[in-house]
XYZ file of C-alpha atoms in Angstrom:
446
model
C 62.801 102.600 151.051
C 63.951 100.146 152.733
C 61.109 98.101 153.677
C 61.630 97.017 157.260
C 61.338 93.248 157.517
C 59.567 91.672 160.451
C 61.702 90.000 163.150
C 60.621 86.526 162.122
C 62.136 86.869 158.609
C 65.385 88.351 159.944
C 66.019 85.286 161.860
C 65.309 82.936 158.837
C 73.350 116.853 129.064
C 72.569 119.915 130.541
C 69.805 121.731 128.517
C 70.177 125.497 127.880
C 68.163 127.686 130.279
C 64.744 128.698 129.086
C 64.465 132.179 127.551
C 63.256 134.980 129.750
C 59.943 136.546 128.726
C 59.992 140.095 127.387
C 63.469 139.822 125.734
C 64.731 143.017 124.038
C 65.046 143.427 120.314
C 68.592 142.022 120.262
C 68.952 138.323 119.552
C 70.141 136.080 122.418
C 72.983 133.608 122.226
C 74.067 131.369 125.261
C 72.287 133.745 127.612
C 74.070 136.970 126.346
C 72.042 139.573 124.498
C 73.694 140.525 121.172
C 74.331 144.178 120.526
C 71.637 146.132 118.597
C 72.264 146.779 114.900
C 74.675 149.716 114.367
C 73.396 150.486 110.825
C 71.282 153.543 111.949
C 74.217 155.096 113.799
C 76.514 154.529 110.895
C 74.054 156.167 108.609
C 73.943 159.223 110.816
C 77.718 159.445 111.020
C 77.960 159.204 107.255
C 75.357 161.824 106.813
C 77.163 164.160 109.198
C 80.425 163.663 107.242
C 78.625 164.494 103.952
C 77.230 167.637 105.416
C 80.625 168.698 106.645
C 81.870 168.702 103.046
C 79.287 171.161 101.956
C 79.763 174.930 102.189
C 78.749 176.462 105.528
C 78.183 173.151 107.145
C 78.915 173.187 110.860
C 81.867 171.003 111.656
C 80.381 169.025 114.509
C 81.150 165.384 115.337
C 78.118 163.392 116.631
C 78.745 161.429 119.770
C 77.568 157.903 119.770
C 75.853 156.597 122.878
C 77.628 153.598 124.470
C 75.790 150.346 123.975
C 74.668 148.418 127.055
C 75.494 144.730 127.269
C 73.433 142.394 129.358
C 75.428 140.335 131.807
C 75.653 136.608 131.076
C 74.159 133.996 133.401
C 71.580 134.646 135.985
C 69.558 132.048 137.839
C 67.774 129.447 135.722
C 64.017 129.476 135.917
C 63.250 125.794 135.327
C 64.786 122.414 135.756
C 66.727 120.809 132.882
C 66.015 117.556 131.176
C 67.657 115.358 132.492
C 67.653 117.136 135.862
C 71.090 118.768 136.427
C 70.307 122.223 137.758
C 71.304 122.686 141.413
C 67.991 123.026 143.338
C 69.276 126.019 145.371
C 69.649 127.927 142.097
C 65.977 127.390 141.396
C 65.035 128.639 144.900
C 67.596 131.439 145.551
C 65.712 132.588 148.671
C 66.459 129.243 150.258
C 62.822 128.491 150.956
C 61.556 125.211 149.470
C 57.956 124.051 148.832
C 56.089 122.557 151.722
C 54.519 119.083 151.527
C 50.931 118.192 152.043
C 49.717 119.782 155.373
C 47.310 117.764 157.399
C 45.768 119.048 160.619
C 45.660 116.704 163.522
C 42.294 115.248 164.517
C 40.222 114.715 167.623
C 42.177 115.284 170.899
C 45.248 116.612 169.049
C 43.221 119.192 166.991
C 44.287 121.938 169.533
C 47.886 121.650 168.244
C 47.189 123.676 165.094
C 46.697 126.904 166.981
C 48.458 126.294 170.352
C 51.135 128.911 170.828
C 53.527 126.607 172.652
C 53.362 124.014 169.827
C 53.842 126.761 167.262
C 56.956 127.906 169.091
C 58.368 124.390 169.095
C 57.621 124.269 165.341
C 59.565 127.508 164.708
C 62.579 126.223 166.576
C 63.026 123.421 164.045
C 62.815 125.582 160.911
C 66.242 124.508 159.632
C 65.393 120.816 160.088
C 62.155 121.417 158.220
C 63.857 123.295 155.382
C 66.418 120.497 154.932
C 63.542 118.050 154.656
C 61.624 120.191 152.196
C 64.729 120.581 150.029
C 65.243 116.841 149.987
C 61.628 116.253 149.151
C 61.657 118.737 146.215
C 64.683 117.050 144.812
C 62.988 113.665 145.024
C 59.899 115.077 143.259
C 61.859 116.671 140.396
C 64.068 113.592 139.837
C 61.174 111.078 140.007
C 58.913 113.130 137.744
C 61.723 113.082 135.179
C 62.128 109.327 135.686
C 58.381 108.716 135.251
C 58.513 110.483 131.880
C 61.846 108.985 130.670
C 61.774 105.343 131.779
C 60.743 103.082 128.847
C 60.849 99.355 128.039
C 64.130 98.366 126.531
C 66.272 100.301 129.049
C 68.657 98.430 131.288
C 68.118 98.605 135.046
C 71.633 99.987 135.404
C 70.848 102.805 133.021
C 67.690 103.672 134.900
C 69.366 103.563 138.365
C 72.264 105.732 137.298
C 69.974 108.247 135.705
C 68.139 108.661 138.932
C 71.215 108.795 141.095
C 73.061 111.275 138.811
C 70.014 113.568 139.046
C 69.970 113.378 142.836
C 73.670 114.215 143.118
C 73.387 117.073 140.667
C 70.427 118.723 142.427
C 71.918 118.300 145.918
C 75.258 119.583 144.719
C 77.029 116.598 146.212
C 78.763 114.400 143.727
C 79.983 112.058 146.443
C 83.418 111.408 145.089
C 85.338 113.370 147.735
C 85.606 112.016 151.266
C 82.741 113.165 153.388
C 80.778 114.774 150.577
C 78.002 112.119 150.407
C 77.476 112.427 154.180
C 76.497 116.075 153.662
C 73.869 115.362 151.040
C 73.003 113.163 148.122
C 71.475 109.679 147.747
C 69.881 108.697 150.987
C 68.925 105.208 149.920
C 70.213 103.315 146.843
C 67.767 103.121 143.904
C 65.747 99.926 144.191
C 64.347 98.636 140.886
C 62.246 95.681 141.954
C 60.636 93.672 139.153
C 57.444 91.619 139.410
C 57.778 89.129 142.355
C 60.720 90.997 143.770
C 59.262 93.379 146.377
C 62.269 95.272 147.706
C 66.056 95.845 147.999
C 67.075 94.912 144.412
C 69.498 97.233 142.696
C 71.661 96.195 139.710
C 75.296 95.348 140.627
C 78.125 95.744 138.173
C 77.647 93.766 135.027
C 73.902 93.406 135.446
C 72.237 93.188 131.952
C 68.592 93.062 132.989
C 66.375 94.934 130.595
C 62.969 96.451 131.521
C 60.097 94.815 129.545
C 56.606 96.040 128.672
C 54.876 93.548 130.904
C 57.016 94.237 133.998
C 55.737 95.716 137.311
C 58.709 97.747 138.651
C 58.880 99.322 142.140
C 61.141 102.420 142.023
C 62.396 103.184 145.519
C 65.080 105.695 146.345
C 66.008 108.185 149.013
C 67.404 111.729 149.107
C 69.124 113.279 152.076
C 70.167 116.746 153.106
C 72.399 116.921 156.168
C 71.460 113.311 156.951
C 67.624 113.850 157.004
C 66.390 111.231 154.586
C 63.285 111.561 152.383
C 62.242 108.025 151.495
C 59.598 107.556 148.891
C 58.589 104.962 146.263
C 56.086 104.223 143.525
C 55.181 101.456 141.138
C 55.692 101.883 137.370
C 53.755 99.744 134.860
C 53.096 100.028 131.082
C 50.251 97.513 130.765
C 46.874 98.768 132.294
C 46.050 95.213 133.340
C 47.843 95.943 136.581
C 45.945 99.127 137.380
C 43.848 97.499 140.170
C 46.947 96.122 141.868
C 48.452 99.637 141.970
C 45.215 101.225 143.055
C 45.011 98.763 146.003
C 48.502 99.567 147.243
C 48.160 103.291 146.685
C 44.973 103.215 148.726
C 46.740 101.217 151.385
C 49.478 103.799 151.724
C 47.177 106.768 151.716
C 45.096 105.113 154.404
C 48.185 104.554 156.528
C 49.128 108.244 156.093
C 45.574 109.298 157.036
C 45.515 107.200 160.218
C 49.146 108.091 161.327
C 49.575 110.724 163.938
C 50.789 111.566 167.420
C 49.713 109.039 170.086
C 48.240 106.694 167.364
C 48.984 102.994 168.016
C 50.821 101.082 165.279
C 48.327 98.231 165.424
C 45.516 100.523 164.515
C 47.347 101.814 161.491
C 48.114 98.300 160.320
C 44.528 97.201 160.676
C 43.264 100.148 158.610
C 45.846 99.531 155.858
C 44.976 95.876 155.585
C 41.196 96.592 155.392
C 41.751 99.122 152.594
C 44.223 97.153 150.490
C 42.568 93.730 150.715
C 39.211 95.068 149.469
C 40.676 94.956 145.931
C 41.221 92.137 143.420
C 43.029 92.004 140.071
C 42.305 89.901 136.950
C 45.336 88.548 135.088
C 45.137 86.160 132.123
C 41.542 85.391 132.915
C 42.163 84.519 136.548
C 41.090 86.749 139.463
C 43.590 87.247 142.364
C 42.751 88.869 145.682
C 45.292 91.579 146.527
C 47.164 90.606 149.726
C 49.222 92.746 152.074
C 52.812 91.410 152.339
C 52.487 90.772 155.997
C 56.246 90.604 156.927
C 57.119 93.992 155.380
C 56.569 97.162 157.363
C 57.011 100.934 157.291
C 59.524 102.349 159.736
C 60.680 105.472 161.481
C 63.676 107.544 160.184
C 66.354 109.212 162.239
C 69.230 111.331 161.106
C 71.758 109.425 159.033
C 69.881 106.235 159.517
C 66.988 104.815 157.415
C 65.691 102.671 160.221
C 65.226 104.229 163.734
C 63.774 101.258 165.551
C 60.059 101.547 165.224
C 58.008 99.585 162.717
C 54.645 100.453 161.062
C 52.804 97.183 160.239
C 50.549 96.832 157.226
C 48.360 94.124 158.779
C 46.415 93.976 161.966
C 48.321 92.802 164.999
C 49.114 93.447 168.626
C 51.818 96.198 168.495
C 50.714 98.810 170.927
C 53.651 101.233 170.289
C 52.491 104.790 169.745
C 53.794 107.442 167.367
C 55.260 110.486 169.079
C 55.641 114.201 168.391
C 58.671 115.044 166.328
C 59.128 111.650 164.798
C 59.522 110.922 161.112
C 58.020 107.876 159.421
C 58.194 106.161 156.087
C 54.675 104.913 155.522
C 55.064 102.234 152.876
C 52.755 99.433 151.917
C 53.282 96.399 149.691
C 50.554 94.377 147.917
C 50.910 91.100 146.002
C 49.080 88.532 143.951
C 51.247 85.879 145.531
C 51.464 84.414 149.090
C 51.727 87.670 150.896
C 55.027 86.699 152.507
C 58.545 87.409 151.282
C 61.951 85.761 151.840
C 65.587 86.553 151.103
C 66.836 85.627 147.599
C 69.173 86.665 144.769
C 72.445 88.699 144.946
C 72.664 91.354 147.658
C 73.203 94.932 146.545
C 72.157 97.050 149.610
C 74.223 97.532 152.759
C 74.553 99.990 155.693
C 76.822 100.241 158.618
C 74.928 99.592 161.878
C 74.517 102.637 164.160
C 75.449 100.487 167.177
C 78.221 98.545 165.348
C 80.410 96.680 167.800
C 84.080 97.618 168.164
C 85.696 94.320 167.065
C 89.169 93.386 165.921
C 89.097 92.664 162.193
C 91.703 90.097 161.051
C 90.902 90.544 157.351
C 92.923 93.547 156.052
C 90.477 94.289 153.190
C 87.710 94.534 155.760
C 89.672 97.137 157.716
C 90.379 99.100 154.580
C 86.779 98.936 153.408
C 85.418 99.963 156.852
C 87.578 103.025 156.651
C 86.063 103.877 153.166
C 82.535 103.299 154.505
C 83.060 105.499 157.531
C 84.421 108.355 155.453
C 81.983 108.202 152.585
C 78.669 106.878 154.010
C 78.770 106.745 157.749
C 75.525 104.921 158.707
C 73.757 105.859 155.464
C 72.799 103.000 153.218
C 74.940 102.274 150.137
C 75.132 99.686 147.389
C 78.029 97.897 145.623
C 77.833 100.233 142.670
C 78.758 103.104 144.951
C 81.881 101.318 146.057
C 82.840 100.665 142.463
C 82.286 104.393 141.779
C 84.787 105.249 144.479
C 87.425 103.106 142.764
C 87.176 100.117 145.185
C 87.691 96.650 143.741
C 88.126 93.142 145.090
C 86.203 94.215 148.137
C 83.647 91.382 148.480
C 85.721 89.345 150.911
C 86.142 92.373 153.149
C 82.468 93.336 152.820
C 81.235 89.870 153.754
C 83.655 89.905 156.814
C 82.106 93.142 157.967
C 78.593 91.678 157.661
C 79.568 88.503 159.505
C 81.279 90.607 162.220
C 78.021 92.532 162.819
C 79.401 95.837 161.678
C 77.528 96.186 158.433
C 73.909 95.119 157.803
C 73.187 93.343 154.478
C 69.748 93.894 152.912
C 69.164 91.054 150.423
C 66.317 91.306 147.872
C 63.020 90.274 149.259
C 60.790 88.100 146.986
C 57.352 86.548 146.875
C 56.752 83.379 144.759
C 57.767 83.407 141.153
C 54.995 84.335 138.790
C 53.349 86.690 141.261
C 53.327 90.472 140.965
C 54.048 92.953 143.809
C 53.464 96.685 144.117
C 54.642 99.364 146.539
C 53.889 103.075 147.410
C 55.647 105.040 150.061
C 55.802 108.520 151.537
C 57.757 110.184 154.304
C 55.711 112.021 156.964
C 56.848 114.474 159.640
C 54.836 114.563 162.876
C 55.434 118.275 163.590
C 54.178 119.715 166.868
C 51.394 121.556 165.114
C 50.534 119.562 161.937
C 51.351 116.341 160.060
C 53.336 117.093 156.922
C 53.452 114.529 154.114
C 56.789 115.889 153.058
C 57.284 113.749 149.895
C 53.677 114.241 148.444
C 53.535 115.409 144.830
C 51.056 115.721 141.976
C 52.061 112.289 140.780
C 51.172 110.250 143.879
């Protein structure tokens, strides 16, 4: 997602279903097979009538066999473009594709075949299937986005296209109270251009248009029953940025490789930094070393909350905290041609109610009203201002700012490096299962 910022900074049209192979001789219209041609039967009937008129002809009436009609509908076999087919219709058995399975190494290698660990794994099958469903939705929506996003589109158009796909595939439109808490968008679509590294989503009235020379980080989450799949990639059109993307992709994959049960956060950060900062990129005749953005981190994820409390650094440091069995982490890395340090800037779009929000008296009536809306529609899941607009809320900024100043809601302002620099991001969600590490959001794309 939601890059977790270091403590220092915090203080400063539905397509028709594909045809089924082996269709019968009748033509197909809207999924219903048309009746076979009756001409042969008619000819036989006419012939029988003619024979009946001749002397000695037997007066027998030929019975016609009833024609069988194929039932309309049936489960679709492929996703539509844009994605609008409920994912459970594509997987009617309720079993969703697994992510990338990685065996634990060294002293944890016993876990793969240990019967006790396998029993613990089986006990969490529902949790695992929820995560796999969310991950498959993320893959299908993002692969559509990768093909469809083009220069000249507005950021609002891009964000809404992604979010409409997520809502359709989860089956949760999010307009009824409580519906979004069951499933849907787990983190608002971030569309972060160039020197903007994270947490930028277009608010109402935003007219920003994607350009050919832009470097855009696309970061969104999907959740099923509050289990959030958080994953991001960087989109470019000009190959001049290829080395920047390669550096950050390498950094993320290195972090995923190093992550595991009992691994120290500091060791992961050191490995990420060594991998990413071995790259450089040439832009307009000048060579820039790729730097890790040192005050952005990965993070753990807990149910209904994008940040669980642990951070995964992307530079070397002294954090001796260990990863533990059963935890879920977003391994995300950020590289830049700039200073390697981000600060808050621009208009805030991302918010979330704090899990440990204080019970305080709110004197602003619009804040009380808005808090009720947030509780019923998002709980502690992140949301953005466009989602409040979509629910019919208006003139809510005073109340929203009051909730932030009261410590009930957390604001996530955009995070930027220096102007003129370019930043990139790649992110995956990993599950530290008792027996194996599963990179749940891994796909053929990244």
